[in-house]
Amino acid sequence: MITHQREPQTQPAANALRLGGLTPLTSVDYPGELAAVVYCQGCPWRCRYCHNSHLLDVAPEGEGRDAPTWAEVLELLRSRRGLLDAVVFSGGEPTAQSALAEAMADVRALGFKVGLHTGGPYPQRLRKLLPLLDWVGLDIKALPDDYPQVTGVSGSGESAWRSLGLLLEAGIALEVRTTPMPGLDDDAYLQTLMQRLADAGVRNYVLQQCQPAPLCDGRLRNRPRRLPEQWPSAPFEQFSLRADGPR
């Protein structure tokens, strides 16, 4: 008797996902895996040194950027089964969109691993996504009290560090990264930040070079401090310096 494999059912609600772009193949955005990256529109924060400022606002439906629909992304992914390992949702801030869980469910139904790049602004939303996630790259921008200097939003540090706690408790594969904003990037500050992260349980950490352009706040463009080629003391099992900037 011949049987035919049924096509995985998609989640209609995922069609509401507002996208800002797609990278069909990357080897650097999900460690150790070949992945596609889906860029989501919208972010509740206005980080002064954001390098994806074109994704901060959600364009009106039918207007704005030349970006694929979710249906078009799924069509591509179906054609890449057996060639890609994973799909990473990036942004912007993916967790700002209510359709994200359904989109992740679509990806898993196609047999791909699911990765997430997030700044952690919505801990309760992140908690609901945990069963759908295989790997997370979490941006920790500063010590909690200093977050408003970076994001322009009060309470943002508490949200980000609460998200860190959720991910550590869940035991999901996690890479924590910091792209230090000019003014919060001297050695002593970064060493204090890294020690606090290590004490919280972070094992895999990346320190990324802030790039001079494009930056939301033009006053910062001539101020990024060049990170040293080697860091003298980093209290992590896995530590790397990323001189080419954030991913």
PDB file of C-alpha atoms in Angstrom:
ATOM      1  CA  MET A   1       0.000   0.000   0.000  1.00  0.00           C
ATOM      2  CA  ILE A   2       1.425   3.369  -1.019  1.00  0.00           C
ATOM      3  CA  THR A   3       1.008   6.220   1.424  1.00  0.00           C
ATOM      4  CA  HIS A   4       1.656   9.869   0.801  1.00  0.00           C
ATOM      5  CA  GLN A   5       3.136  12.273   3.328  1.00  0.00           C
ATOM      6  CA  ARG A   6       0.633  14.960   4.173  1.00  0.00           C
ATOM      7  CA  GLU A   7       1.652  18.582   3.811  1.00  0.00           C
ATOM      8  CA  PRO A   8       1.902  20.192   7.275  1.00  0.00           C
ATOM      9  CA  GLN A   9      -1.078  22.408   8.087  1.00  0.00           C
ATOM     10  CA  THR A  10      -0.314  26.116   8.292  1.00  0.00           C
ATOM     11  CA  GLN A  11      -1.677  28.560  10.840  1.00  0.00           C
ATOM     12  CA  PRO A  12      -3.916  31.148   9.118  1.00  0.00           C
ATOM     13  CA  ALA A  13      -3.234  33.713  11.842  1.00  0.00           C
ATOM     14  CA  ALA A  14       0.440  33.715  10.864  1.00  0.00           C
ATOM     15  CA  ASN A  15      -0.478  35.574   7.681  1.00  0.00           C
ATOM     16  CA  ALA A  16      -0.798  38.702   9.827  1.00  0.00           C
ATOM     17  CA  LEU A  17       2.956  38.691  10.486  1.00  0.00           C
ATOM     18  CA  ARG A  18       4.366  41.961   9.145  1.00  0.00           C
ATOM     19  CA  LEU A  19       7.750  41.416   7.577  1.00  0.00           C
ATOM     20  CA  GLY A  20      10.552  43.789   6.711  1.00  0.00           C
ATOM     21  CA  GLY A  21      12.795  41.422   4.801  1.00  0.00           C
ATOM     22  CA  LEU A  22      14.191  37.930   4.367  1.00  0.00           C
ATOM     23  CA  THR A  23      17.674  36.437   4.161  1.00  0.00           C
ATOM     24  CA  PRO A  24      17.245  33.083   2.395  1.00  0.00           C
ATOM     25  CA  LEU A  25      20.558  31.604   3.548  1.00  0.00           C
ATOM     26  CA  THR A  26      23.020  32.420   6.334  1.00  0.00           C
ATOM     27  CA  SER A  27      25.594  30.441   8.276  1.00  0.00           C
ATOM     28  CA  VAL A  28      26.143  33.009  11.049  1.00  0.00           C
ATOM     29  CA  ASP A  29      22.728  33.875  12.508  1.00  0.00           C
ATOM     30  CA  TYR A  30      22.043  30.484  14.138  1.00  0.00           C
ATOM     31  CA  PRO A  31      25.273  28.944  15.481  1.00  0.00           C
ATOM     32  CA  GLY A  32      26.195  25.728  13.731  1.00  0.00           C
ATOM     33  CA  GLU A  33      23.177  25.674  11.431  1.00  0.00           C
ATOM     34  CA  LEU A  34      22.283  26.832   7.926  1.00  0.00           C
ATOM     35  CA  ALA A  35      19.319  29.133   8.349  1.00  0.00           C
ATOM     36  CA  ALA A  36      16.960  31.598   6.768  1.00  0.00           C
ATOM     37  CA  VAL A  37      16.312  34.863   8.637  1.00  0.00           C
ATOM     38  CA  VAL A  38      12.866  36.459   8.724  1.00  0.00           C
ATOM     39  CA  TYR A  39      12.956  40.143   9.705  1.00  0.00           C
ATOM     40  CA  CYS A  40       9.871  41.377  11.549  1.00  0.00           C
ATOM     41  CA  GLN A  41       8.688  44.979  11.631  1.00  0.00           C
ATOM     42  CA  GLY A  42       8.133  46.992  14.793  1.00  0.00           C
ATOM     43  CA  CYS A  43       9.911  47.608  18.100  1.00  0.00           C
ATOM     44  CA  PRO A  44       8.781  49.281  21.337  1.00  0.00           C
ATOM     45  CA  TRP A  45      12.238  50.728  21.989  1.00  0.00           C
ATOM     46  CA  ARG A  46      14.217  53.454  20.262  1.00  0.00           C
ATOM     47  CA  CYS A  47      17.808  52.479  20.974  1.00  0.00           C
ATOM     48  CA  ARG A  48      20.061  55.374  20.101  1.00  0.00           C
ATOM     49  CA  TYR A  49      22.534  53.151  18.240  1.00  0.00           C
ATOM     50  CA  CYS A  50      20.077  50.829  16.481  1.00  0.00           C
ATOM     51  CA  HIS A  51      21.493  49.405  13.221  1.00  0.00           C
ATOM     52  CA  ASN A  52      18.075  48.253  11.927  1.00  0.00           C
ATOM     53  CA  SER A  53      16.214  51.525  12.365  1.00  0.00           C
ATOM     54  CA  HIS A  54      14.262  50.922   9.129  1.00  0.00           C
ATOM     55  CA  LEU A  55      12.408  48.135  10.969  1.00  0.00           C
ATOM     56  CA  LEU A  56      11.398  50.109  14.067  1.00  0.00           C
ATOM     57  CA  ASP A  57       7.956  51.108  12.785  1.00  0.00           C
ATOM     58  CA  VAL A  58       5.299  48.919  11.200  1.00  0.00           C
ATOM     59  CA  ALA A  59       4.518  50.126   7.688  1.00  0.00           C
ATOM     60  CA  PRO A  60       0.827  50.518   6.812  1.00  0.00           C
ATOM     61  CA  GLU A  61      -0.546  47.399   5.151  1.00  0.00           C
ATOM     62  CA  GLY A  62       0.099  47.474   1.426  1.00  0.00           C
ATOM     63  CA  GLU A  63       2.636  50.270   1.717  1.00  0.00           C
ATOM     64  CA  GLY A  64       6.320  50.764   2.411  1.00  0.00           C
ATOM     65  CA  ARG A  65       9.104  48.257   2.119  1.00  0.00           C
ATOM     66  CA  ASP A  66       9.591  45.656  -0.563  1.00  0.00           C
ATOM     67  CA  ALA A  67       9.173  42.671   1.725  1.00  0.00           C
ATOM     68  CA  PRO A  68       7.673  39.195   1.288  1.00  0.00           C
ATOM     69  CA  THR A  69       4.385  38.044   2.745  1.00  0.00           C
ATOM     70  CA  TRP A  70       4.332  35.140   5.174  1.00  0.00           C
ATOM     71  CA  ALA A  71       2.769  32.959   2.471  1.00  0.00           C
ATOM     72  CA  GLU A  72       5.735  33.726   0.201  1.00  0.00           C
ATOM     73  CA  VAL A  73       8.177  32.877   2.995  1.00  0.00           C
ATOM     74  CA  LEU A  74       6.466  29.523   3.530  1.00  0.00           C
ATOM     75  CA  GLU A  75       6.651  28.784  -0.175  1.00  0.00           C
ATOM     76  CA  LEU A  76      10.416  29.383  -0.089  1.00  0.00           C
ATOM     77  CA  LEU A  77      10.854  27.265   3.038  1.00  0.00           C
ATOM     78  CA  ARG A  78       8.962  24.354   1.530  1.00  0.00           C
ATOM     79  CA  SER A  79      11.409  24.400  -1.366  1.00  0.00           C
ATOM     80  CA  ARG A  80      14.380  24.460   1.037  1.00  0.00           C
ATOM     81  CA  ARG A  81      13.483  21.438   3.159  1.00  0.00           C
ATOM     82  CA  GLY A  82      16.568  19.241   3.331  1.00  0.00           C
ATOM     83  CA  LEU A  83      18.809  22.208   2.512  1.00  0.00           C
ATOM     84  CA  LEU A  84      18.195  24.499   5.493  1.00  0.00           C
ATOM     85  CA  ASP A  85      18.293  23.504   9.146  1.00  0.00           C
ATOM     86  CA  ALA A  86      16.585  26.426  10.849  1.00  0.00           C
ATOM     87  CA  VAL A  87      14.628  29.659  10.574  1.00  0.00           C
ATOM     88  CA  VAL A  88      15.530  32.663  12.722  1.00  0.00           C
ATOM     89  CA  PHE A  89      13.018  35.389  13.530  1.00  0.00           C
ATOM     90  CA  SER A  90      14.774  38.743  13.879  1.00  0.00           C
ATOM     91  CA  GLY A  91      13.838  42.396  13.631  1.00  0.00           C
ATOM     92  CA  GLY A  92      12.968  44.965  14.750  1.00  0.00           C
ATOM     93  CA  GLU A  93      11.599  43.066  17.697  1.00  0.00           C
ATOM     94  CA  PRO A  94       9.789  39.880  16.679  1.00  0.00           C
ATOM     95  CA  THR A  95       7.941  39.496  19.986  1.00  0.00           C
ATOM     96  CA  ALA A  96       6.146  42.785  19.314  1.00  0.00           C
ATOM     97  CA  GLN A  97       3.880  40.899  16.886  1.00  0.00           C
ATOM     98  CA  SER A  98       0.965  38.758  18.064  1.00  0.00           C
ATOM     99  CA  ALA A  99       1.231  36.439  15.025  1.00  0.00           C
ATOM    100  CA  LEU A 100       4.755  35.300  15.920  1.00  0.00           C
ATOM    101  CA  ALA A 101       3.740  32.098  17.736  1.00  0.00           C
ATOM    102  CA  GLU A 102       1.648  30.918  14.799  1.00  0.00           C
ATOM    103  CA  ALA A 103       4.499  31.662  12.381  1.00  0.00           C
ATOM    104  CA  MET A 104       6.904  29.670  14.552  1.00  0.00           C
ATOM    105  CA  ALA A 105       4.426  26.785  14.619  1.00  0.00           C
ATOM    106  CA  ASP A 106       4.396  26.842  10.798  1.00  0.00           C
ATOM    107  CA  VAL A 107       8.195  26.635  10.748  1.00  0.00           C
ATOM    108  CA  ARG A 108       8.285  23.711  13.156  1.00  0.00           C
ATOM    109  CA  ALA A 109       5.593  21.900  11.143  1.00  0.00           C
ATOM    110  CA  LEU A 110       7.906  22.074   8.127  1.00  0.00           C
ATOM    111  CA  GLY A 111      10.666  20.379  10.135  1.00  0.00           C
ATOM    112  CA  PHE A 112      12.939  23.367  10.780  1.00  0.00           C
ATOM    113  CA  LYS A 113      14.495  24.427  14.056  1.00  0.00           C
ATOM    114  CA  VAL A 114      13.311  27.798  15.344  1.00  0.00           C
ATOM    115  CA  GLY A 115      15.668  30.577  16.412  1.00  0.00           C
ATOM    116  CA  LEU A 116      14.867  34.011  17.817  1.00  0.00           C
ATOM    117  CA  HIS A 117      16.803  37.267  18.009  1.00  0.00           C
ATOM    118  CA  THR A 118      15.248  39.431  20.724  1.00  0.00           C
ATOM    119  CA  GLY A 119      15.966  42.241  23.142  1.00  0.00           C
ATOM    120  CA  GLY A 120      13.486  40.774  25.629  1.00  0.00           C
ATOM    121  CA  PRO A 121      11.041  43.695  25.978  1.00  0.00           C
ATOM    122  CA  TYR A 122       8.032  41.420  26.573  1.00  0.00           C
ATOM    123  CA  PRO A 123       8.845  38.710  29.142  1.00  0.00           C
ATOM    124  CA  GLN A 124       5.293  37.371  29.336  1.00  0.00           C
ATOM    125  CA  ARG A 125       5.061  36.990  25.562  1.00  0.00           C
ATOM    126  CA  LEU A 126       8.475  35.329  25.535  1.00  0.00           C
ATOM    127  CA  ARG A 127       7.312  32.861  28.190  1.00  0.00           C
ATOM    128  CA  LYS A 128       4.526  31.647  25.874  1.00  0.00           C
ATOM    129  CA  LEU A 129       7.014  31.150  23.028  1.00  0.00           C
ATOM    130  CA  LEU A 130       9.412  28.952  25.004  1.00  0.00           C
ATOM    131  CA  PRO A 131       7.938  25.598  23.847  1.00  0.00           C
ATOM    132  CA  LEU A 132       8.464  26.664  20.222  1.00  0.00           C
ATOM    133  CA  LEU A 133      12.111  27.727  20.540  1.00  0.00           C
ATOM    134  CA  ASP A 134      15.327  25.794  19.937  1.00  0.00           C
ATOM    135  CA  TRP A 135      17.832  28.652  20.230  1.00  0.00           C
ATOM    136  CA  VAL A 136      17.774  32.332  21.264  1.00  0.00           C
ATOM    137  CA  GLY A 137      20.189  35.206  20.723  1.00  0.00           C
ATOM    138  CA  LEU A 138      19.334  37.696  23.492  1.00  0.00           C
ATOM    139  CA  ASP A 139      20.636  41.264  23.410  1.00  0.00           C
ATOM    140  CA  ILE A 140      21.514  42.592  26.846  1.00  0.00           C
ATOM    141  CA  LYS A 141      22.378  46.212  26.235  1.00  0.00           C
ATOM    142  CA  ALA A 142      23.449  47.451  29.657  1.00  0.00           C
ATOM    143  CA  LEU A 143      22.988  47.065  33.387  1.00  0.00           C
ATOM    144  CA  PRO A 144      19.252  47.301  34.218  1.00  0.00           C
ATOM    145  CA  ASP A 145      19.324  50.833  35.647  1.00  0.00           C
ATOM    146  CA  ASP A 146      21.089  52.191  32.558  1.00  0.00           C
ATOM    147  CA  TYR A 147      18.629  50.864  29.971  1.00  0.00           C
ATOM    148  CA  PRO A 148      16.579  54.085  29.666  1.00  0.00           C
ATOM    149  CA  GLN A 149      19.743  55.855  28.430  1.00  0.00           C
ATOM    150  CA  VAL A 150      19.840  53.335  25.575  1.00  0.00           C
ATOM    151  CA  THR A 151      16.187  52.590  24.764  1.00  0.00           C
ATOM    152  CA  GLY A 152      14.467  55.826  25.825  1.00  0.00           C
ATOM    153  CA  VAL A 153      11.916  53.703  27.735  1.00  0.00           C
ATOM    154  CA  SER A 154      11.632  53.512  31.517  1.00  0.00           C
ATOM    155  CA  GLY A 155      11.495  49.982  32.929  1.00  0.00           C
ATOM    156  CA  SER A 156      13.093  48.481  29.822  1.00  0.00           C
ATOM    157  CA  GLY A 157      16.043  47.115  31.794  1.00  0.00           C
ATOM    158  CA  GLU A 158      13.803  45.199  34.171  1.00  0.00           C
ATOM    159  CA  SER A 159      11.968  43.634  31.219  1.00  0.00           C
ATOM    160  CA  ALA A 160      15.152  42.585  29.421  1.00  0.00           C
ATOM    161  CA  TRP A 161      16.753  41.052  32.489  1.00  0.00           C
ATOM    162  CA  ARG A 162      13.490  39.279  33.391  1.00  0.00           C
ATOM    163  CA  SER A 163      13.530  37.750  29.916  1.00  0.00           C
ATOM    164  CA  LEU A 164      17.099  36.619  30.558  1.00  0.00           C
ATOM    165  CA  GLY A 165      15.950  34.871  33.719  1.00  0.00           C
ATOM    166  CA  LEU A 166      13.145  33.086  31.877  1.00  0.00           C
ATOM    167  CA  LEU A 167      15.494  31.777  29.200  1.00  0.00           C
ATOM    168  CA  LEU A 168      18.082  30.601  31.704  1.00  0.00           C
ATOM    169  CA  GLU A 169      15.402  28.841  33.747  1.00  0.00           C
ATOM    170  CA  ALA A 170      13.981  27.154  30.633  1.00  0.00           C
ATOM    171  CA  GLY A 171      17.385  25.794  29.643  1.00  0.00           C
ATOM    172  CA  ILE A 172      17.019  26.777  25.969  1.00  0.00           C
ATOM    173  CA  ALA A 173      20.251  27.087  24.008  1.00  0.00           C
ATOM    174  CA  LEU A 174      21.161  30.726  24.564  1.00  0.00           C
ATOM    175  CA  GLU A 175      23.688  33.229  23.300  1.00  0.00           C
ATOM    176  CA  VAL A 176      23.709  36.539  25.163  1.00  0.00           C
ATOM    177  CA  ARG A 177      25.204  39.467  23.287  1.00  0.00           C
ATOM    178  CA  THR A 178      26.082  43.036  24.134  1.00  0.00           C
ATOM    179  CA  THR A 179      26.709  45.796  21.626  1.00  0.00           C
ATOM    180  CA  PRO A 180      27.881  48.555  23.974  1.00  0.00           C
ATOM    181  CA  MET A 181      26.488  51.999  23.313  1.00  0.00           C
ATOM    182  CA  PRO A 182      29.030  54.829  23.276  1.00  0.00           C
ATOM    183  CA  GLY A 183      29.176  56.222  26.801  1.00  0.00           C
ATOM    184  CA  LEU A 184      28.500  52.785  28.327  1.00  0.00           C
ATOM    185  CA  ASP A 185      31.487  51.037  26.813  1.00  0.00           C
ATOM    186  CA  ASP A 186      34.554  51.556  29.010  1.00  0.00           C
ATOM    187  CA  ASP A 187      36.410  48.504  30.279  1.00  0.00           C
ATOM    188  CA  ALA A 188      35.287  48.808  33.891  1.00  0.00           C
ATOM    189  CA  TYR A 189      31.621  49.104  32.950  1.00  0.00           C
ATOM    190  CA  LEU A 190      31.733  46.149  30.569  1.00  0.00           C
ATOM    191  CA  GLN A 191      33.582  44.006  33.084  1.00  0.00           C
ATOM    192  CA  THR A 192      30.909  44.758  35.716  1.00  0.00           C
ATOM    193  CA  LEU A 193      28.173  43.929  33.208  1.00  0.00           C
ATOM    194  CA  MET A 194      29.817  40.647  32.208  1.00  0.00           C
ATOM    195  CA  GLN A 195      30.343  39.586  35.803  1.00  0.00           C
ATOM    196  CA  ARG A 196      26.689  40.235  36.619  1.00  0.00           C
ATOM    197  CA  LEU A 197      25.629  38.178  33.603  1.00  0.00           C
ATOM    198  CA  ALA A 198      27.947  35.336  34.583  1.00  0.00           C
ATOM    199  CA  ASP A 199      26.609  35.426  38.141  1.00  0.00           C
ATOM    200  CA  ALA A 200      23.077  35.138  36.711  1.00  0.00           C
ATOM    201  CA  GLY A 201      24.076  31.932  34.936  1.00  0.00           C
ATOM    202  CA  VAL A 202      25.066  33.055  31.432  1.00  0.00           C
ATOM    203  CA  ARG A 203      27.572  30.639  29.902  1.00  0.00           C
ATOM    204  CA  ASN A 204      27.778  31.792  26.263  1.00  0.00           C
ATOM    205  CA  TYR A 205      28.454  35.498  25.685  1.00  0.00           C
ATOM    206  CA  VAL A 206      29.417  37.679  22.730  1.00  0.00           C
ATOM    207  CA  LEU A 207      30.724  41.232  22.898  1.00  0.00           C
ATOM    208  CA  GLN A 208      29.990  43.043  19.632  1.00  0.00           C
ATOM    209  CA  GLN A 209      31.531  46.143  18.109  1.00  0.00           C
ATOM    210  CA  CYS A 210      29.169  49.116  17.806  1.00  0.00           C
ATOM    211  CA  GLN A 211      29.294  50.394  14.236  1.00  0.00           C
ATOM    212  CA  PRO A 212      29.492  54.160  13.593  1.00  0.00           C
ATOM    213  CA  ALA A 213      26.715  54.143  10.984  1.00  0.00           C
ATOM    214  CA  PRO A 214      23.825  53.870  10.621  1.00  0.00           C
ATOM    215  CA  LEU A 215      22.862  55.017  14.103  1.00  0.00           C
ATOM    216  CA  CYS A 216      19.521  56.496  15.135  1.00  0.00           C
ATOM    217  CA  ASP A 217      21.258  59.183  17.174  1.00  0.00           C
ATOM    218  CA  GLY A 218      23.676  60.998  14.869  1.00  0.00           C
ATOM    219  CA  ARG A 219      25.513  62.433  17.869  1.00  0.00           C
ATOM    220  CA  LEU A 220      26.954  58.954  18.514  1.00  0.00           C
ATOM    221  CA  ARG A 221      28.400  58.346  15.055  1.00  0.00           C
ATOM    222  CA  ASN A 222      31.886  59.557  15.849  1.00  0.00           C
ATOM    223  CA  ARG A 223      31.988  58.091  19.335  1.00  0.00           C
ATOM    224  CA  PRO A 224      32.072  54.271  19.173  1.00  0.00           C
ATOM    225  CA  ARG A 225      35.083  52.965  21.061  1.00  0.00           C
ATOM    226  CA  ARG A 226      37.060  50.305  19.263  1.00  0.00           C
ATOM    227  CA  LEU A 227      36.924  47.118  21.289  1.00  0.00           C
ATOM    228  CA  PRO A 228      40.262  45.440  22.012  1.00  0.00           C
ATOM    229  CA  GLU A 229      41.231  42.440  19.899  1.00  0.00           C
ATOM    230  CA  GLN A 230      41.394  40.372  23.067  1.00  0.00           C
ATOM    231  CA  TRP A 231      39.523  40.790  26.336  1.00  0.00           C
ATOM    232  CA  PRO A 232      41.722  40.290  29.396  1.00  0.00           C
ATOM    233  CA  SER A 233      39.167  38.483  31.571  1.00  0.00           C
ATOM    234  CA  ALA A 234      35.728  37.156  30.648  1.00  0.00           C
ATOM    235  CA  PRO A 235      33.919  34.939  33.197  1.00  0.00           C
ATOM    236  CA  PHE A 236      32.119  32.668  30.699  1.00  0.00           C
ATOM    237  CA  GLU A 237      32.518  29.125  29.406  1.00  0.00           C
ATOM    238  CA  GLN A 238      32.197  30.473  25.869  1.00  0.00           C
ATOM    239  CA  PHE A 239      33.215  34.030  25.032  1.00  0.00           C
ATOM    240  CA  SER A 240      33.914  35.804  21.759  1.00  0.00           C
ATOM    241  CA  LEU A 241      34.535  39.298  20.440  1.00  0.00           C
ATOM    242  CA  ARG A 242      32.672  40.167  17.268  1.00  0.00           C
ATOM    243  CA  ALA A 243      34.580  42.975  15.598  1.00  0.00           C
ATOM    244  CA  ASP A 244      32.289  43.130  12.559  1.00  0.00           C
ATOM    245  CA  GLY A 245      29.330  44.348  14.588  1.00  0.00           C
ATOM    246  CA  PRO A 246      25.946  42.960  15.626  1.00  0.00           C
ATOM    247  CA  ARG A 247      23.980  40.163  13.972  1.00  0.00           C
TER     248      ARG A 247
END
